[in-house]
Coordinates of C-alpha atoms in Angstrom, one line a residue:
M3 CA -4.6 5.4 -35.3
K4 CA -2.9 2.0 -35.7
I5 CA -1.2 0.8 -32.5
G6 CA 1.3 -2.0 -33.0
T7 CA 3.3 -4.3 -30.6
P8 CA 6.4 -6.1 -31.9
S9 CA 8.1 -9.1 -30.3
E10 CA 10.6 -8.2 -27.6
V11 CA 14.1 -8.7 -28.8
F12 CA 15.8 -8.3 -25.3
E13 CA 17.2 -11.7 -24.3
G14 CA 15.0 -13.5 -21.8
E15 CA 12.1 -11.0 -22.0
A16 CA 8.8 -12.8 -22.0
R17 CA 6.4 -9.9 -21.5
V18 CA 4.3 -8.3 -24.2
A19 CA 2.8 -4.8 -24.3
M20 CA -0.6 -5.8 -25.7
T21 CA -3.0 -8.5 -24.6
P22 CA -6.2 -9.6 -26.3
D23 CA -8.2 -7.9 -23.5
S24 CA -6.3 -4.6 -23.8
A25 CA -6.6 -4.7 -27.6
Q26 CA -10.4 -4.8 -27.3
Q27 CA -10.3 -1.8 -25.0
L28 CA -8.1 0.1 -27.4
Q29 CA -10.5 -0.6 -30.2
K30 CA -13.2 1.0 -28.1
L31 CA -11.1 4.2 -28.2
G32 CA -11.3 4.1 -32.0
H33 CA -7.9 2.6 -32.7
E34 CA -6.8 -0.3 -34.8
C35 CA -4.5 -2.9 -33.2
L36 CA -1.6 -4.7 -34.8
I37 CA 0.8 -7.3 -33.4
Q38 CA 3.8 -9.3 -34.6
S39 CA 3.2 -13.0 -34.9
G40 CA 4.4 -14.8 -31.8
A41 CA 4.9 -11.6 -29.7
G42 CA 2.6 -12.8 -26.9
L43 CA 3.5 -16.5 -27.0
K44 CA 6.0 -16.5 -24.0
A45 CA 3.3 -14.7 -22.0
G46 CA 0.7 -17.3 -22.8
F47 CA -1.2 -15.3 -25.5
I48 CA -1.4 -17.1 -28.9
D49 CA -1.9 -15.5 -32.2
A50 CA -5.4 -17.0 -32.5
A51 CA -6.5 -15.2 -29.3
Y52 CA -5.4 -11.9 -30.8
T53 CA -7.2 -12.6 -34.1
A54 CA -10.3 -13.4 -32.2
A55 CA -10.0 -10.1 -30.4
G56 CA -9.9 -8.2 -33.8
V57 CA -6.1 -7.7 -33.9
T58 CA -4.3 -7.8 -37.2
V59 CA -1.3 -10.3 -36.9
L60 CA 1.7 -9.3 -39.0
E61 CA 4.7 -11.7 -39.7
T62 CA 7.7 -9.4 -39.3
A63 CA 8.7 -6.4 -37.2
E64 CA 9.5 -4.5 -40.3
E65 CA 5.9 -4.8 -41.5
L66 CA 4.6 -3.8 -38.1
Y67 CA 6.8 -0.7 -37.7
E68 CA 5.8 0.4 -41.3
A69 CA 2.1 0.0 -40.6
A70 CA 1.8 1.3 -37.0
D71 CA 1.4 4.9 -36.0
I72 CA 2.1 4.1 -32.4
V73 CA 4.5 1.3 -31.3
A74 CA 4.1 0.0 -27.8
K75 CA 6.9 -2.1 -26.3
V76 CA 8.2 -3.3 -22.9
R77 CA 12.0 -3.0 -23.1
Q78 CA 13.9 -0.1 -24.6
P79 CA 14.4 -0.5 -28.4
S80 CA 17.6 -1.9 -29.9
E81 CA 19.6 0.1 -32.5
E82 CA 17.9 -2.0 -35.2
E83 CA 14.4 -1.1 -33.8
V84 CA 15.2 2.6 -33.5
A85 CA 16.3 2.5 -37.2
L86 CA 12.7 1.3 -38.0
L87 CA 11.1 4.3 -36.4
R88 CA 10.0 7.1 -38.8
D89 CA 9.1 10.8 -38.5
G90 CA 5.8 11.4 -36.7
Q91 CA 5.6 7.9 -35.2
T92 CA 5.2 7.5 -31.4
L93 CA 7.1 5.0 -29.3
I94 CA 5.7 4.0 -25.9
S95 CA 8.1 1.9 -23.8
F96 CA 10.4 1.8 -20.8
L97 CA 13.4 3.9 -21.9
N98 CA 15.4 4.9 -18.8
P99 CA 15.8 8.4 -20.1
G100 CA 17.9 9.5 -17.1
G101 CA 20.6 7.1 -18.0
N102 CA 20.2 6.7 -21.7
A103 CA 20.9 10.0 -23.4
E104 CA 22.4 8.3 -26.5
L105 CA 19.1 6.4 -27.1
L106 CA 17.1 9.7 -26.8
D107 CA 19.4 11.3 -29.4
R108 CA 18.8 8.4 -31.8
I109 CA 15.1 8.5 -31.4
K110 CA 15.1 12.3 -31.8
G111 CA 17.1 11.9 -35.0
Q112 CA 14.4 9.6 -36.4
G113 CA 11.8 12.4 -35.7
A114 CA 9.7 10.1 -33.5
T115 CA 7.9 11.0 -30.3
A116 CA 9.0 8.9 -27.3
V117 CA 6.9 8.3 -24.2
A118 CA 8.8 6.7 -21.3
M119 CA 6.5 4.7 -19.1
E120 CA 8.8 5.1 -16.1
M121 CA 8.4 8.9 -16.2
V122 CA 4.6 8.7 -15.5
P123 CA 4.4 10.9 -12.4
R124 CA 3.2 9.5 -9.1
I125 CA 0.1 11.5 -8.7
S126 CA -3.4 10.3 -8.0
R127 CA -4.7 10.8 -11.5
A128 CA -1.8 8.9 -13.1
Q129 CA -1.9 5.8 -10.8
K130 CA -3.7 3.8 -13.5
M131 CA -0.8 4.4 -15.8
D132 CA 2.0 3.8 -13.3
A133 CA 3.8 0.9 -15.0
L134 CA 6.8 1.1 -12.6
S135 CA 4.5 0.4 -9.6
S136 CA 2.8 -2.4 -11.5
M137 CA 6.1 -4.1 -12.2
A138 CA 7.5 -3.4 -8.8
N139 CA 4.4 -5.0 -7.2
I140 CA 5.0 -8.2 -9.2
A141 CA 8.7 -8.1 -8.4
G142 CA 8.1 -7.9 -4.7
Y143 CA 5.7 -10.8 -4.8
R144 CA 7.9 -12.9 -6.9
A145 CA 10.9 -12.2 -4.7
V146 CA 9.2 -13.9 -1.8
I147 CA 8.3 -16.9 -4.0
E148 CA 11.9 -17.1 -5.2
A149 CA 13.1 -16.9 -1.6
G150 CA 10.8 -19.7 -0.6
N151 CA 12.0 -21.8 -3.5
N152 CA 15.6 -21.5 -2.2
F153 CA 14.8 -21.7 1.5
G154 CA 14.7 -25.2 3.1
R155 CA 12.0 -24.6 5.6
F156 CA 8.4 -23.5 6.0
F157 CA 7.6 -19.8 6.2
T158 CA 4.9 -20.4 8.8
G159 CA 5.5 -22.0 12.2
Q160 CA 3.8 -25.4 12.8
I161 CA 3.3 -27.8 15.7
T162 CA 3.2 -31.3 14.4
A163 CA 3.4 -34.8 15.8
A164 CA 7.1 -34.8 14.6
G165 CA 7.9 -31.7 16.6
K166 CA 7.7 -27.9 16.5
V167 CA 8.7 -25.9 13.4
P168 CA 9.6 -22.3 14.1
P169 CA 8.4 -19.6 11.6
A170 CA 10.9 -18.0 9.2
K171 CA 12.1 -14.5 10.0
V172 CA 12.1 -12.2 6.9
L173 CA 13.6 -8.8 6.7
V174 CA 12.5 -6.5 3.9
I175 CA 14.8 -3.5 3.3
G176 CA 13.0 -0.7 1.5
A177 CA 9.2 -0.3 1.9
G178 CA 8.3 1.1 -1.5
V179 CA 5.8 -0.6 -3.8
A180 CA 8.0 -3.7 -4.2
G181 CA 8.8 -3.8 -0.5
L182 CA 5.2 -3.6 0.6
A183 CA 4.3 -6.3 -1.9
A184 CA 7.0 -8.5 -0.4
I185 CA 5.8 -7.7 3.1
G186 CA 2.2 -8.6 2.3
T187 CA 3.3 -11.9 0.6
S188 CA 5.6 -12.8 3.5
T189 CA 3.1 -12.2 6.3
S190 CA 0.4 -14.0 4.3
L191 CA 2.7 -17.1 4.2
G192 CA 3.0 -16.9 8.0
A193 CA 6.6 -15.6 8.4
I194 CA 7.6 -13.2 11.1
T195 CA 8.3 -10.1 8.9
Y196 CA 10.5 -7.1 9.7
A197 CA 10.9 -4.1 7.5
F198 CA 13.2 -1.1 7.3
D199 CA 13.0 2.1 5.3
V200 CA 14.7 5.5 5.6
R201 CA 11.4 7.4 5.0
P202 CA 9.6 8.0 8.3
E203 CA 6.1 8.1 6.8
V204 CA 6.1 4.4 5.8
A205 CA 6.3 2.9 9.4
E206 CA 2.5 3.0 9.8
Q207 CA 2.0 1.3 6.4
V208 CA 4.4 -1.5 7.4
E209 CA 2.8 -2.1 10.7
S210 CA -0.7 -2.1 9.2
M211 CA 0.3 -5.0 7.0
G212 CA 1.3 -7.1 10.0
A213 CA 5.1 -6.5 9.9
E214 CA 7.3 -5.0 12.5
F215 CA 9.1 -1.8 11.6
V216 CA 12.8 -1.7 12.5
Y217 CA 13.5 1.6 14.2
L218 CA 17.0 3.1 14.6
D219 CA 18.2 4.7 17.9
F220 CA 19.3 7.7 15.9
E221 CA 18.0 11.3 15.8
E222 CA 18.0 12.8 12.3
E223 CA 15.4 14.7 10.3
Q224 CA 14.7 12.5 7.3
Q225 CA 13.5 14.1 4.0
D226 CA 9.8 13.6 3.4
G227 CA 8.9 11.3 0.5
A228 CA 6.9 14.1 -1.0
A229 CA 10.1 15.9 -2.0
T230 CA 11.4 12.9 -4.0
G231 CA 8.2 11.6 -5.6
G232 CA 7.9 8.9 -3.1
Y233 CA 11.5 7.6 -3.5
A234 CA 14.1 7.4 -0.8
A235 CA 16.7 10.2 -0.7
V236 CA 20.4 9.9 0.1
S237 CA 21.1 9.6 3.8
S238 CA 23.9 11.2 5.8
P239 CA 27.0 9.2 6.6
E240 CA 26.0 9.1 10.3
F241 CA 22.6 7.7 9.5
R242 CA 24.2 5.1 7.3
E243 CA 26.5 4.0 10.1
A244 CA 23.6 3.6 12.5
Q245 CA 21.6 1.7 9.9
L246 CA 24.5 -0.7 9.2
A247 CA 25.0 -1.2 13.0
K248 CA 21.3 -2.2 13.3
F249 CA 21.6 -4.6 10.4
R250 CA 24.6 -6.2 12.0
E251 CA 22.7 -6.6 15.2
I252 CA 19.7 -8.5 13.7
A253 CA 21.5 -10.3 10.9
P254 CA 22.2 -13.6 12.8
D255 CA 18.5 -14.0 13.6
I256 CA 17.2 -13.4 10.0
D257 CA 16.5 -16.3 7.7
I258 CA 15.5 -14.3 4.5
V259 CA 16.5 -10.8 3.4
I260 CA 14.8 -9.1 0.6
T261 CA 16.4 -5.8 -0.5
T262 CA 14.6 -3.3 -2.6
A263 CA 16.5 0.0 -2.0
L264 CA 17.0 2.1 -5.1
I265 CA 17.8 5.8 -5.6
P266 CA 16.8 7.1 -9.1
N267 CA 19.7 7.4 -11.5
R268 CA 22.3 6.2 -9.0
E269 CA 24.0 2.9 -8.2
A270 CA 22.2 0.9 -5.6
P271 CA 23.5 1.6 -2.1
K272 CA 25.3 -1.3 -0.4
L273 CA 23.3 -2.1 2.7
W274 CA 23.9 -5.8 3.4
L275 CA 27.7 -6.2 3.7
K276 CA 29.9 -9.3 3.7
D277 CA 30.2 -9.4 7.5
M278 CA 26.4 -9.5 7.8
I279 CA 26.2 -12.3 5.3
A280 CA 28.9 -14.2 7.1
S281 CA 26.9 -13.9 10.4
M282 CA 23.7 -15.4 8.8
K283 CA 22.8 -19.0 9.4
P284 CA 23.6 -21.6 6.6
G285 CA 20.6 -22.1 4.4
S286 CA 19.5 -18.4 4.7
V287 CA 18.5 -16.6 1.5
I288 CA 19.1 -13.0 0.2
V289 CA 16.9 -11.8 -2.7
D290 CA 18.4 -8.6 -4.2
L291 CA 15.8 -6.7 -6.2
A292 CA 18.4 -4.0 -6.9
A293 CA 20.8 -6.3 -8.7
E294 CA 20.4 -4.5 -12.0
K295 CA 22.0 -1.4 -10.4
G296 CA 24.8 -3.3 -8.7
G297 CA 22.7 -4.7 -5.8
N298 CA 22.2 -3.8 -2.1
A299 CA 24.1 -6.9 -0.9
E300 CA 27.8 -7.4 -1.3
G301 CA 28.4 -10.4 -3.5
T302 CA 25.2 -10.0 -5.6
V303 CA 25.8 -11.0 -9.3
A304 CA 23.2 -9.7 -11.8
D305 CA 21.1 -12.5 -13.3
E306 CA 22.8 -15.2 -11.3
K307 CA 22.2 -17.1 -8.1
V308 CA 25.4 -17.6 -6.0
V309 CA 26.0 -19.5 -2.7
T310 CA 28.5 -18.1 -0.2
E311 CA 31.1 -20.1 1.7
N312 CA 28.8 -20.2 4.8
G313 CA 25.8 -21.5 2.7
V314 CA 23.9 -18.3 2.2
T315 CA 22.1 -18.1 -1.2
I316 CA 22.1 -14.7 -2.9
V317 CA 19.6 -14.4 -5.7
G318 CA 20.4 -11.6 -8.2
Y319 CA 17.8 -12.1 -10.9
T320 CA 16.8 -8.9 -12.8
D321 CA 13.8 -10.3 -14.6
F322 CA 11.3 -10.9 -11.8
P323 CA 8.3 -9.4 -13.6
S324 CA 9.2 -11.4 -16.7
R325 CA 9.1 -14.6 -14.6
M326 CA 5.4 -13.9 -14.2
A327 CA 4.9 -12.9 -17.8
T328 CA 1.2 -13.4 -18.1
Q329 CA 0.3 -11.3 -15.1
A330 CA 3.0 -8.7 -15.8
S331 CA 1.8 -8.3 -19.4
S332 CA -1.8 -7.9 -18.4
L333 CA -0.9 -5.1 -15.9
Y334 CA 1.5 -3.4 -18.3
A335 CA -0.9 -3.6 -21.2
T336 CA -3.6 -2.1 -19.0
N337 CA -1.2 0.8 -18.0
I338 CA -0.7 1.5 -21.7
R339 CA -4.4 1.3 -22.4
H340 CA -5.1 3.9 -19.8
L341 CA -2.3 6.1 -21.2
M342 CA -3.9 5.8 -24.6
A343 CA -7.3 6.7 -23.1
D344 CA -5.7 10.0 -21.9
L345 CA -4.2 10.5 -25.3
T346 CA -7.6 9.9 -27.0
P347 CA -10.0 12.0 -24.9
E348 CA -12.7 12.0 -27.5
K349 CA -12.5 8.2 -28.0
D350 CA -12.6 8.8 -31.8
G351 CA -9.2 7.3 -32.6
V352 CA -7.5 10.7 -32.9
V353 CA -4.5 11.2 -30.6
N354 CA -4.3 14.6 -28.8
H355 CA -0.7 14.8 -27.5
D356 CA -1.4 17.6 -25.0
M357 CA 1.9 18.9 -23.7
E358 CA 0.0 21.0 -21.2
D359 CA -1.2 17.9 -19.4
D360 CA 1.1 17.1 -16.4
V361 CA 1.1 13.3 -17.0
I362 CA 1.6 13.4 -20.8
R363 CA 4.3 16.2 -20.5
S364 CA 6.2 14.3 -17.8
A365 CA 6.2 11.0 -19.7
T366 CA 7.2 12.5 -23.1
V367 CA 11.0 12.5 -23.5
T368 CA 11.3 13.4 -27.3
R369 CA 8.8 15.4 -29.4
A370 CA 9.0 17.1 -32.8
G371 CA 12.7 16.6 -33.1
E372 CA 13.5 17.9 -29.6
I373 CA 14.5 16.1 -26.4
T374 CA 11.9 17.1 -23.8
F375 CA 13.6 15.4 -20.9
P376 CA 13.8 16.2 -18.0
P377 CA 10.3 17.5 -17.6
P378 CA 9.4 20.7 -15.7
P379 CA 8.3 20.4 -12.0
L380 CA 4.8 19.2 -11.5
K381 CA 2.1 21.7 -10.7
V382 CA 1.1 19.5 -7.8
Q383 CA 3.4 17.4 -5.6
A384 CA 3.4 13.7 -6.3
I385 CA 2.7 13.0 -2.7
A386 CA 1.3 15.4 -0.2
A387 CA 4.0 16.4 2.3
Q388 CA 3.2 15.4 5.8
K389 CA 3.1 18.3 8.2
P390 CA 5.4 17.7 11.1
K391 CA 3.5 17.0 14.3
P392 CA 4.4 19.6 16.9
K393 CA 5.9 18.1 20.0
A394 CA 4.0 18.9 23.3
P395 CA 6.3 20.8 25.6
E396 CA 7.4 18.9 28.7
L397 CA 5.6 20.2 31.8
T398 CA 7.4 20.7 35.1
P399 CA 5.9 19.0 38.3
E400 CA 4.6 22.4 39.4
E401 CA 2.8 23.0 36.1
K402 CA 1.3 19.5 36.2
R403 CA 0.0 20.1 39.7
A404 CA -1.4 23.5 38.7
Q405 CA -3.2 21.9 35.8
E406 CA -4.7 19.2 38.0
V407 CA -5.9 21.7 40.5
A408 CA -7.5 23.9 37.8
A409 CA -9.3 20.8 36.3
F410 CA -10.6 19.8 39.8
K411 CA -11.9 23.3 40.5
K412 CA -13.6 23.4 37.1
Q413 CA -15.2 20.0 37.6
T414 CA -16.4 21.0 41.1
R415 CA -18.0 24.3 39.9
N416 CA -19.9 22.4 37.2
Q417 CA -21.2 19.8 39.7
V418 CA -22.2 22.4 42.2
T419 CA -24.0 24.5 39.5
L420 CA -25.8 21.4 38.3
L421 CA -26.9 20.4 41.8
A422 CA -28.1 23.9 42.5
V423 CA -30.1 24.1 39.4
M424 CA -31.7 20.7 40.0
A425 CA -32.5 21.6 43.6
A426 CA -34.2 24.8 42.5
L427 CA -36.3 23.0 40.0
I428 CA -37.3 20.3 42.5
L429 CA -38.2 23.0 45.0
G430 CA -40.2 24.9 42.4
V431 CA -42.1 21.7 41.5
G432 CA -42.7 21.0 45.2
L433 CA -44.3 24.3 45.8
I434 CA -46.9 23.7 43.1
A435 CA -47.4 19.9 42.8
P436 CA -49.4 17.8 45.3
S437 CA -47.6 15.6 47.9
S438 CA -48.6 12.3 46.2
F439 CA -46.9 13.5 42.9
M440 CA -43.8 14.5 44.8
Q441 CA -43.4 11.0 46.2
H442 CA -43.4 9.5 42.8
F443 CA -41.2 12.2 41.4
I444 CA -38.5 11.7 44.0
V445 CA -38.5 7.9 43.3
F446 CA -38.2 8.8 39.6
V447 CA -35.2 11.1 40.1
L448 CA -33.5 8.6 42.3
S449 CA -34.1 5.8 39.8
V450 CA -32.6 7.9 37.0
F451 CA -29.5 8.6 39.1
V452 CA -29.0 5.0 40.2
G453 CA -29.7 3.7 36.6
F454 CA -27.2 6.1 35.2
Q455 CA -24.5 5.0 37.7
V456 CA -25.3 1.3 37.0
I457 CA -25.3 1.6 33.2
W458 CA -22.1 3.6 32.9
G459 CA -20.4 1.2 35.3
V460 CA -20.8 -1.7 32.9
A461 CA -17.4 -3.0 31.6
H462 CA -17.3 -3.2 27.8
S463 CA -14.3 -5.5 27.5
L464 CA -15.7 -7.8 24.7
H465 CA -18.1 -5.5 23.0
T466 CA -18.4 -1.9 22.1
P467 CA -19.4 0.8 24.7
L468 CA -22.6 1.4 22.8
M469 CA -23.5 -2.3 23.1
A470 CA -22.6 -2.2 26.8
V471 CA -25.0 0.7 27.4
T472 CA -27.9 -0.7 25.4
N473 CA -27.5 -4.1 27.1
A474 CA -27.5 -2.5 30.5
I475 CA -30.7 -0.5 29.7
S476 CA -32.4 -3.6 28.3
S477 CA -31.4 -5.5 31.5
I478 CA -33.1 -2.9 33.7
I479 CA -36.2 -3.0 31.5
I480 CA -36.3 -6.8 31.9
L481 CA -36.0 -6.5 35.7
G482 CA -38.8 -4.0 35.8
A483 CA -41.0 -6.2 33.6
L484 CA -40.4 -9.3 35.6
M485 CA -41.5 -7.4 38.7
Q486 CA -44.8 -6.4 37.0
I487 CA -45.5 -9.7 35.3
G488 CA -47.2 -11.1 38.4
S489 CA -49.8 -8.2 38.3
G490 CA -53.5 -9.0 38.4
S491 CA -54.1 -6.9 35.2
F492 CA -54.0 -8.7 31.9
L493 CA -52.9 -5.6 30.1
V494 CA -49.9 -5.1 32.5
I495 CA -48.9 -8.8 32.1
L496 CA -49.1 -8.5 28.3
L497 CA -47.0 -5.3 28.2
A498 CA -44.4 -6.8 30.6
A499 CA -44.1 -10.0 28.5
L500 CA -43.6 -7.8 25.4
S501 CA -41.0 -5.8 27.2
V502 CA -39.1 -9.0 28.2
F503 CA -39.3 -10.3 24.6
M504 CA -38.2 -7.1 22.9
A505 CA -35.4 -6.4 25.4
G506 CA -34.2 -10.0 25.1
I507 CA -34.0 -9.6 21.3
N508 CA -31.9 -6.4 21.8
I509 CA -29.5 -8.2 24.2
F510 CA -28.9 -11.4 22.3
G511 CA -29.0 -9.6 18.9
G512 CA -26.3 -7.2 20.2
F513 CA -24.0 -10.0 21.2
L514 CA -24.6 -11.8 17.9
V515 CA -23.7 -8.7 15.9
T516 CA -20.7 -8.1 18.1
R517 CA -19.5 -11.7 17.5
R518 CA -19.8 -11.2 13.7
M519 CA -17.9 -7.9 13.9
L520 CA -15.1 -9.5 15.9
A521 CA -14.9 -12.4 13.4
M522 CA -14.2 -9.9 10.6
F523 CA -10.9 -9.1 12.3
Q524 CA -9.8 -12.7 12.9
K525 CA -7.5 -14.7 10.6
S526 CA -9.4 -17.6 9.1

């Protein structure tokens, strides 16, 4: 099959759906690659690089659409581009099928098959094709960079000869792919980062990345992300009021706000209101990643940067991935290449559009003159639902006391039984063994008991419990060896010296390994 990529006609779009690297991988699947001249120029890929990768460069879009069996794009096609599609041709692109029924009708009328990249389901097998996550990751990273470009101070705190510089405080609203990317970038730059999300299962992810999760003092059972494919669901009015109250409380202390909250096929919820913006310090920055859907912040203007009366900058750009066109194109082209690998299972250049496959069926929105959107429910959930943890019942003081008494009685029975068994064994040995043996045996038993108490009493504050125990044992060995090293026997002296040497290696080696382990968890 011939896979072709035209130049993007959407104003300001710099990405391209095929790179020289992805073209070489597509050729390994048995396909021939075509590209329109200059299509990759804005992303840093010149025609000569495509030619060197074995791609045929065509001058016009008309030539490409006529020659290609599969057309791969970034943005949804214009009316002129839809008119160039033909019966049996396949279009792979972002299409926004949930809000673009008219476009689907036009593509269906042309008899073409359309694959919407945003409809790739969020299941483990399809992660390599998840273009939405790829672009959201870039958007989250770029949002922090744009915020830093408009923020007049350091992200990280510093103590210099000229004085102390406090770290910036960043709040990320929405901890999806874009939000987590923003959190990672912000914390790596040294800012004190806070994050909020309505989904309860993301708090641990946020905290594992070094940010502080903003909890609400509000009791409400939130819908698990598994039910919505990992997206946030609509919250109740009571929850929203508690959420806004929390934002009003922390707004005066926040320097940078990055909002990423989106609900599929809906206008973006308003979460950062005018009174919150008015309470922020002059020079603060808001980056609204939901600007394309109306924005999460009041006052956001799509594709523009505005400054409020109190000096707060609101960035409403809608092309964050395109502002990093080289990286975005590489990731998006890789997503398409993986999709083509699924469509070409035999790697023989023959496409098998298997509508029984969960991923292919979900992403296909028109096929054989029919609109196949929306897709049927997945056979497996996109994200495994978290089982609610059962809450332990509160015990009354009487029940707690009863439990403590029962535990004490059980421990006492075990100790008495053990002592009785040991006493019986010692008595049995004493009846048979000579008195000289019993003297040594009693010393041995006492030394084991004392050694056990000494070893397990060692504190393990700076190294692992295992290291503490082995070091304690090695120390006892060294003490015993030092007592024997003055013996008159050469063999005893040799064995004692070897014991000191080997136990010393164990102790110092243990501390060396522990130090290296601790260094792994320290920031460089």
